[in-house]
Tab-separated table of C-alpha atoms in Angstrom:
chain	number	residue	atom	x	y	z
A	10	MET	CA	8.655	21.987	-2.432
A	11	ASP	CA	9.011	21.650	1.373
A	12	ASP	CA	9.189	17.904	2.066
A	13	ARG	CA	8.720	17.963	5.830
A	14	LEU	CA	4.947	17.627	5.901
A	15	ASP	CA	4.970	15.237	2.940
A	16	TYR	CA	7.135	12.772	4.849
A	17	GLN	CA	5.247	12.744	8.133
A	18	SER	CA	3.807	9.425	9.195
A	19	THR	CA	0.130	8.580	8.957
A	20	THR	CA	-0.046	8.539	12.746
A	21	GLU	CA	1.324	12.093	12.893
A	22	LEU	CA	-1.046	13.278	10.170
A	23	VAL	CA	-4.068	11.767	11.947
A	24	ARG	CA	-3.123	13.765	15.051
A	25	ALA	CA	-2.622	16.942	13.018
A	26	LEU	CA	-6.031	16.561	11.366
A	27	ALA	CA	-7.779	15.886	14.669
A	28	ALA	CA	-6.115	18.947	16.238
A	29	ARG	CA	-7.100	20.998	13.149
A	30	ARG	CA	-3.484	22.006	12.526
A	31	ILE	CA	-4.161	21.115	8.900
A	32	SER	CA	-7.377	20.398	7.050
A	33	ALA	CA	-8.123	17.319	4.964
A	34	VAL	CA	-8.528	19.575	1.927
A	35	GLU	CA	-5.102	21.150	2.496
A	36	LEU	CA	-3.508	17.736	2.973
A	37	LEU	CA	-5.135	16.405	-0.185
A	38	GLU	CA	-4.097	19.413	-2.268
A	39	ARG	CA	-0.490	18.978	-1.097
A	40	ALA	CA	-0.604	15.342	-2.191
A	41	ILE	CA	-2.091	16.256	-5.568
A	42	ALA	CA	0.474	19.024	-6.130
A	43	ARG	CA	3.323	16.681	-5.267
A	44	ILE	CA	2.027	13.962	-7.584
A	45	GLU	CA	1.606	16.409	-10.442
A	46	TYR	CA	5.129	17.784	-9.909
A	47	TYR	CA	7.133	14.584	-9.368
A	48	ASN	CA	5.081	11.778	-10.879
A	49	PRO	CA	5.952	12.442	-14.554
A	50	ALA	CA	9.504	11.237	-13.843
A	51	ILE	CA	8.486	8.416	-11.489
A	52	ASN	CA	5.190	7.208	-13.019
A	53	ALA	CA	3.944	5.590	-9.814
A	54	VAL	CA	0.367	6.961	-9.746
A	55	VAL	CA	-1.142	5.843	-13.058
A	56	VAL	CA	-4.863	6.374	-12.309
A	57	ARG	CA	-6.119	9.570	-10.662
A	58	ASP	CA	-9.435	10.206	-8.918
A	59	TYR	CA	-9.068	13.823	-7.830
A	60	VAL	CA	-12.713	14.895	-8.262
A	61	ARG	CA	-14.114	12.303	-5.877
A	62	ALA	CA	-11.119	12.745	-3.572
A	63	ARG	CA	-11.799	16.474	-3.229
A	64	ALA	CA	-15.441	15.802	-2.369
A	65	ALA	CA	-14.335	13.213	0.221
A	66	ALA	CA	-11.847	15.689	1.743
A	67	ILE	CA	-14.559	18.327	2.157
A	68	ALA	CA	-16.759	15.717	3.860
A	69	ALA	CA	-13.870	14.655	6.097
A	70	ASP	CA	-13.287	18.231	7.234
A	71	ALA	CA	-16.967	18.603	8.074
A	72	ALA	CA	-16.845	15.385	10.110
A	73	LEU	CA	-13.661	16.426	11.919
A	74	ALA	CA	-15.183	19.821	12.756
A	75	LYS	CA	-18.070	18.003	14.451
A	76	GLY	CA	-15.644	15.986	16.569
A	77	GLU	CA	-15.924	12.737	14.620
A	78	ARG	CA	-12.897	10.480	14.852
A	79	ARG	CA	-12.054	7.496	12.665
A	80	PRO	CA	-8.658	5.783	12.318
A	81	LEU	CA	-7.836	7.303	8.904
A	82	LEU	CA	-10.266	10.202	8.680
A	83	GLY	CA	-8.934	12.694	6.128
A	84	ILE	CA	-5.807	10.695	5.158
A	85	PRO	CA	-5.083	10.642	1.398
A	86	MET	CA	-4.041	7.236	0.047
A	87	THR	CA	-3.238	5.469	-3.187
A	88	VAL	CA	-3.931	1.768	-3.746
A	89	LYS	CA	-2.403	-0.850	-6.018
A	90	GLU	CA	-4.003	-0.932	-9.459
A	91	SER	CA	-5.054	-4.570	-8.998
A	92	PHE	CA	-7.675	-3.717	-6.341
A	93	ASN	CA	-11.196	-2.900	-7.490
A	94	VAL	CA	-12.159	0.728	-6.903
A	95	ALA	CA	-15.663	1.454	-8.164
A	96	GLY	CA	-15.561	3.428	-11.394
A	97	LEU	CA	-11.781	3.319	-11.872
A	98	PRO	CA	-9.802	1.205	-14.366
A	99	ILE	CA	-8.372	-2.138	-13.275
A	100	THR	CA	-6.134	-3.848	-15.814
A	101	TRP	CA	-3.447	-5.755	-13.907
A	102	GLY	CA	-1.232	-4.243	-16.623
A	103	ILE	CA	-3.003	-6.192	-19.388
A	104	PRO	CA	-4.033	-4.016	-22.372
A	105	MET	CA	-7.207	-5.969	-23.210
A	106	PHE	CA	-8.770	-4.849	-19.901
A	107	GLN	CA	-7.985	-1.120	-20.012
A	108	TYR	CA	-11.539	0.038	-20.728
A	109	TRP	CA	-13.327	-2.019	-18.058
A	110	ARG	CA	-14.543	-0.498	-14.769
A	111	PRO	CA	-15.807	-2.427	-11.719
A	112	ASN	CA	-19.044	-1.398	-10.044
A	113	GLU	CA	-17.943	-1.850	-6.438
A	114	ASP	CA	-14.899	-1.517	-4.223
A	115	ALA	CA	-12.774	-4.406	-3.069
A	116	VAL	CA	-13.443	-5.294	0.566
A	117	ALA	CA	-10.050	-3.912	1.648
A	118	VAL	CA	-10.673	-0.629	-0.195
A	119	ALA	CA	-14.158	-0.352	1.321
A	120	ARG	CA	-12.663	-0.816	4.802
A	121	LEU	CA	-10.107	1.921	4.199
A	122	LYS	CA	-12.846	4.289	3.026
A	123	ALA	CA	-15.038	3.388	6.006
A	124	ALA	CA	-12.096	4.287	8.264
A	125	GLY	CA	-12.016	7.731	6.622
A	126	ALA	CA	-9.215	7.282	4.074
A	127	ILE	CA	-9.445	9.300	0.859
A	128	ILE	CA	-8.443	7.269	-2.218
A	129	ILE	CA	-6.800	9.647	-4.668
A	130	GLY	CA	-5.544	7.176	-7.265
A	131	LYS	CA	-4.077	3.798	-8.181
A	132	THR	CA	-0.450	2.744	-8.579
A	133	ASN	CA	1.406	0.830	-11.240
A	134	VAL	CA	2.073	-2.911	-11.547
A	135	PRO	CA	3.877	-5.278	-13.929
A	136	PHE	CA	1.975	-7.302	-16.530
A	137	ALA	CA	-0.396	-9.676	-14.691
A	138	LEU	CA	1.363	-8.798	-11.412
A	139	SER	CA	4.082	-11.273	-12.321
A	140	ASP	CA	7.457	-9.600	-12.066
A	141	TRP	CA	9.794	-7.872	-9.621
A	142	GLN	CA	9.685	-4.661	-11.644
A	143	SER	CA	6.692	-2.501	-12.614
A	144	TYR	CA	6.291	-2.118	-16.378
A	145	ASN	CA	3.295	-2.833	-18.600
A	146	ASP	CA	2.044	-1.733	-22.029
A	147	VAL	CA	-0.927	0.136	-20.530
A	148	TYR	CA	0.877	2.519	-18.163
A	149	GLY	CA	4.577	2.207	-18.971
A	150	THR	CA	7.482	1.957	-16.527
A	151	THR	CA	7.608	3.030	-12.895
A	152	ASN	CA	11.007	4.288	-11.757
A	153	ASN	CA	12.537	4.173	-8.311
A	154	PRO	CA	12.046	7.633	-6.732
A	155	TRP	CA	15.575	7.577	-5.276
A	156	ASP	CA	17.211	6.735	-8.631
A	157	PHE	CA	15.210	6.998	-11.848
A	158	GLY	CA	17.560	4.525	-13.535
A	159	ARG	CA	16.547	1.754	-11.134
A	160	SER	CA	13.385	-0.232	-10.522
A	161	PRO	CA	11.100	0.183	-7.497
A	162	GLY	CA	10.474	-3.565	-7.583
A	163	GLY	CA	7.201	-5.373	-8.141
A	164	SER	CA	4.543	-6.254	-8.261
A	165	SER	CA	3.565	-3.527	-5.767
A	166	GLY	CA	6.255	-1.303	-7.276
A	167	GLY	CA	4.055	1.703	-7.926
A	168	SER	CA	2.724	1.328	-4.385
A	169	ALA	CA	6.182	1.476	-2.789
A	170	ALA	CA	7.285	4.314	-5.066
A	171	SER	CA	4.209	6.364	-4.143
A	172	VAL	CA	5.038	6.130	-0.439
A	173	ALA	CA	8.783	6.634	-0.898
A	174	ALA	CA	8.206	9.711	-3.080
A	175	GLY	CA	6.090	11.352	-0.382
A	176	PHE	CA	2.908	11.289	-2.463
A	177	VAL	CA	1.028	9.514	0.338
A	178	SER	CA	1.900	8.146	3.767
A	179	LEU	CA	-0.012	4.893	3.391
A	180	GLU	CA	-0.711	2.453	0.556
A	181	LEU	CA	-2.497	-0.852	-0.041
A	182	GLY	CA	-0.637	-3.581	-1.932
A	183	SER	CA	-0.598	-7.347	-2.334
A	184	ASP	CA	1.953	-10.155	-2.179
A	185	ILE	CA	2.399	-13.768	-3.260
A	186	ALA	CA	6.146	-14.240	-3.707
A	187	GLY	CA	7.590	-10.928	-2.563
A	188	SER	CA	5.287	-8.388	-4.203
A	189	LEU	CA	5.101	-6.276	-1.033
A	190	ARG	CA	8.487	-7.126	0.440
A	191	ALA	CA	10.742	-6.604	-2.588
A	192	PRO	CA	9.370	-3.123	-3.470
A	193	ALA	CA	9.547	-1.987	0.159
A	194	HIS	CA	13.165	-3.136	0.253
A	195	PHE	CA	13.997	-1.460	-3.077
A	196	CYS	CA	12.387	1.844	-1.997
A	197	GLY	CA	13.441	1.957	1.653
A	198	ILE	CA	10.010	1.844	3.298
A	199	TYR	CA	8.068	-0.464	5.616
A	200	THR	CA	5.606	-3.177	4.678
A	201	HIS	CA	3.948	-6.199	6.229
A	202	LYS	CA	2.920	-9.433	4.533
A	203	PRO	CA	0.075	-10.564	6.803
A	204	SER	CA	-0.790	-14.148	7.585
A	205	TYR	CA	-2.733	-15.824	4.802
A	206	GLY	CA	-6.432	-14.934	4.951
A	207	LEU	CA	-6.066	-12.143	7.507
A	208	VAL	CA	-6.965	-9.387	5.011
A	209	PRO	CA	-9.926	-10.285	2.759
A	210	LEU	CA	-9.083	-10.267	-0.949
A	211	ARG	CA	-12.587	-10.182	-2.393
A	212	GLY	CA	-12.306	-7.604	-5.159
A	213	HIS	CA	-8.648	-8.363	-5.844
A	214	SER	CA	-9.325	-10.680	-8.734
A	215	TRP	CA	-8.813	-10.920	-12.494
A	216	PRO	CA	-10.366	-7.951	-14.324
A	217	LYS	CA	-13.856	-8.559	-15.730
A	218	SER	CA	-14.298	-11.527	-13.412
A	219	GLU	CA	-16.762	-11.510	-10.567
A	220	ALA	CA	-15.440	-10.052	-7.310
A	221	LEU	CA	-14.373	-13.484	-6.152
A	222	ASP	CA	-12.590	-14.181	-2.913
A	223	ALA	CA	-9.000	-14.554	-4.133
A	224	GLU	CA	-8.128	-16.562	-1.023
A	225	GLY	CA	-9.656	-19.509	-2.816
A	226	ASP	CA	-7.330	-19.233	-5.802
A	227	GLY	CA	-4.603	-21.522	-4.504
A	228	TYR	CA	-1.860	-18.889	-4.931
A	229	LEU	CA	-1.458	-17.896	-1.268
A	230	ALA	CA	-2.013	-14.241	-2.155
A	231	VAL	CA	-2.393	-11.697	0.640
A	232	GLY	CA	-3.159	-7.995	0.845
A	233	GLY	CA	-1.206	-5.692	3.104
A	234	PRO	CA	-0.125	-2.115	3.837
A	235	LEU	CA	2.992	-0.159	2.894
A	236	ALA	CA	4.043	2.844	4.973
A	237	ARG	CA	6.994	4.802	6.324
A	238	THR	CA	6.791	3.528	9.921
A	239	ALA	CA	6.009	0.245	11.626
A	240	ALA	CA	3.361	1.996	13.737
A	241	ASP	CA	1.533	3.004	10.556
A	242	LEU	CA	1.495	-0.637	9.424
A	243	ALA	CA	-0.191	-1.591	12.688
A	244	LEU	CA	-2.700	1.246	12.296
A	245	ALA	CA	-3.577	0.111	8.773
A	246	LEU	CA	-3.753	-3.572	9.678
A	247	ASP	CA	-6.231	-2.801	12.459
A	248	VAL	CA	-8.481	-1.346	9.740
A	249	LEU	CA	-7.919	-4.068	7.137
A	250	ALA	CA	-7.817	-7.286	9.158
A	251	GLY	CA	-10.750	-9.530	9.932
A	252	PRO	CA	-13.082	-11.963	8.207
A	253	ASP	CA	-14.986	-11.092	5.084
A	254	GLU	CA	-18.701	-10.598	5.681
A	255	GLU	CA	-19.576	-14.029	4.280
A	256	GLU	CA	-17.111	-15.748	6.632
A	257	ALA	CA	-17.802	-13.678	9.740
A	258	VAL	CA	-20.453	-16.057	11.067
A	259	ALA	CA	-17.850	-18.709	11.854
A	260	TYR	CA	-14.619	-16.760	12.050
A	261	GLY	CA	-13.512	-14.130	14.535
A	262	LEU	CA	-10.204	-12.277	14.739
A	263	THR	CA	-8.742	-12.635	18.226
A	264	LEU	CA	-5.003	-12.360	18.805
A	265	PRO	CA	-3.345	-13.541	22.019
A	266	PRO	CA	-1.331	-11.020	24.013
A	267	ALA	CA	2.393	-10.727	23.272
A	268	ARG	CA	4.588	-13.150	25.214
A	269	HIS	CA	6.877	-10.324	26.379
A	270	ASP	CA	6.727	-6.559	26.603
A	271	ASN	CA	10.411	-5.814	25.915
A	272	LEU	CA	12.695	-6.760	23.037
A	273	LYS	CA	15.479	-8.304	25.160
A	274	SER	CA	13.128	-11.048	26.346
A	275	PHE	CA	12.594	-12.393	22.810
A	276	ARG	CA	14.865	-14.760	20.899
A	277	VAL	CA	15.512	-13.708	17.295
A	278	LEU	CA	16.769	-15.950	14.495
A	279	ILE	CA	19.118	-14.234	12.029
A	280	ILE	CA	19.696	-16.195	8.798
A	281	ASP	CA	22.886	-14.974	7.126
A	282	THR	CA	23.569	-17.876	4.740
A	283	HIS	CA	21.478	-19.769	2.197
A	284	PRO	CA	21.976	-23.369	1.059
A	285	LEU	CA	21.440	-22.547	-2.631
A	286	LEU	CA	22.911	-19.065	-3.131
A	287	PRO	CA	25.959	-17.397	-1.598
A	288	THR	CA	25.329	-14.287	0.464
A	289	ALA	CA	27.058	-11.085	-0.656
A	290	SER	CA	29.717	-9.978	1.798
A	291	THR	CA	28.033	-6.589	2.260
A	292	VAL	CA	24.716	-8.253	3.122
A	293	TRP	CA	26.382	-10.763	5.435
A	294	ALA	CA	28.265	-7.980	7.236
A	295	ALA	CA	25.122	-5.870	7.638
A	296	LEU	CA	23.155	-8.795	9.068
A	297	ASN	CA	25.920	-9.552	11.532
A	298	ARG	CA	26.124	-5.918	12.658
A	299	LEU	CA	22.385	-6.058	13.266
A	300	SER	CA	22.574	-9.327	15.205
A	301	ASP	CA	25.506	-8.050	17.306
């Protein structure tokens, strides 16, 4: 299978869709074909929603043909299994929840759909989202797409593997203690752990519970994007960020301008030692090459 199109960035694919160099249906079918071919060995995409995705792709093509433009119009995506997607399973890797389906999307998922994204499935997690690997008794083990004998990390391990395998160019995950950052590192992709509260987490809550705002849970959980470029993270965050509807009366998202417009004007702190654990010589050397 020709990988070149499958590894383009979201930004590039948005341009290609708008210019009608590829249709949303064609892009979706490529993603589906790639998942069906490679996923059996990787096991990243554990819930599929191809029927609704195909209908959404047809609608996206009709909108694009009329000149409509939205930030993610026609872009196929997967999302972490722990986010509510109406009608799809959400288990958090816990077998007792495998037959329950939520009735509405999480706020972050709804924002992605409103921006034109096409949700084609959900990606694997560890049991209760509480490990730096991605195995559970419901869906089994997710393998690292670069080396099937290694882990993609966790808890957004299926998310990172889906992007790294070229299934999708953009993914929605979550993080408390490294659940975005560790998988991105293990799989060689980009991610961003946003400031606490920047991305609403209503609908990212314990299965069978009400769609509570998880920002009130005391765990400092955040939602955030995974992608193959930093520019794609910014594109996704523009869609995801901002107050939940219930908080919007008193809270607005306004960021100050950057202090500088070139990298050499910033000061950067490089931490190459840790007071509790020694740093591997290869890591220390790499950090010092970067700082130099």
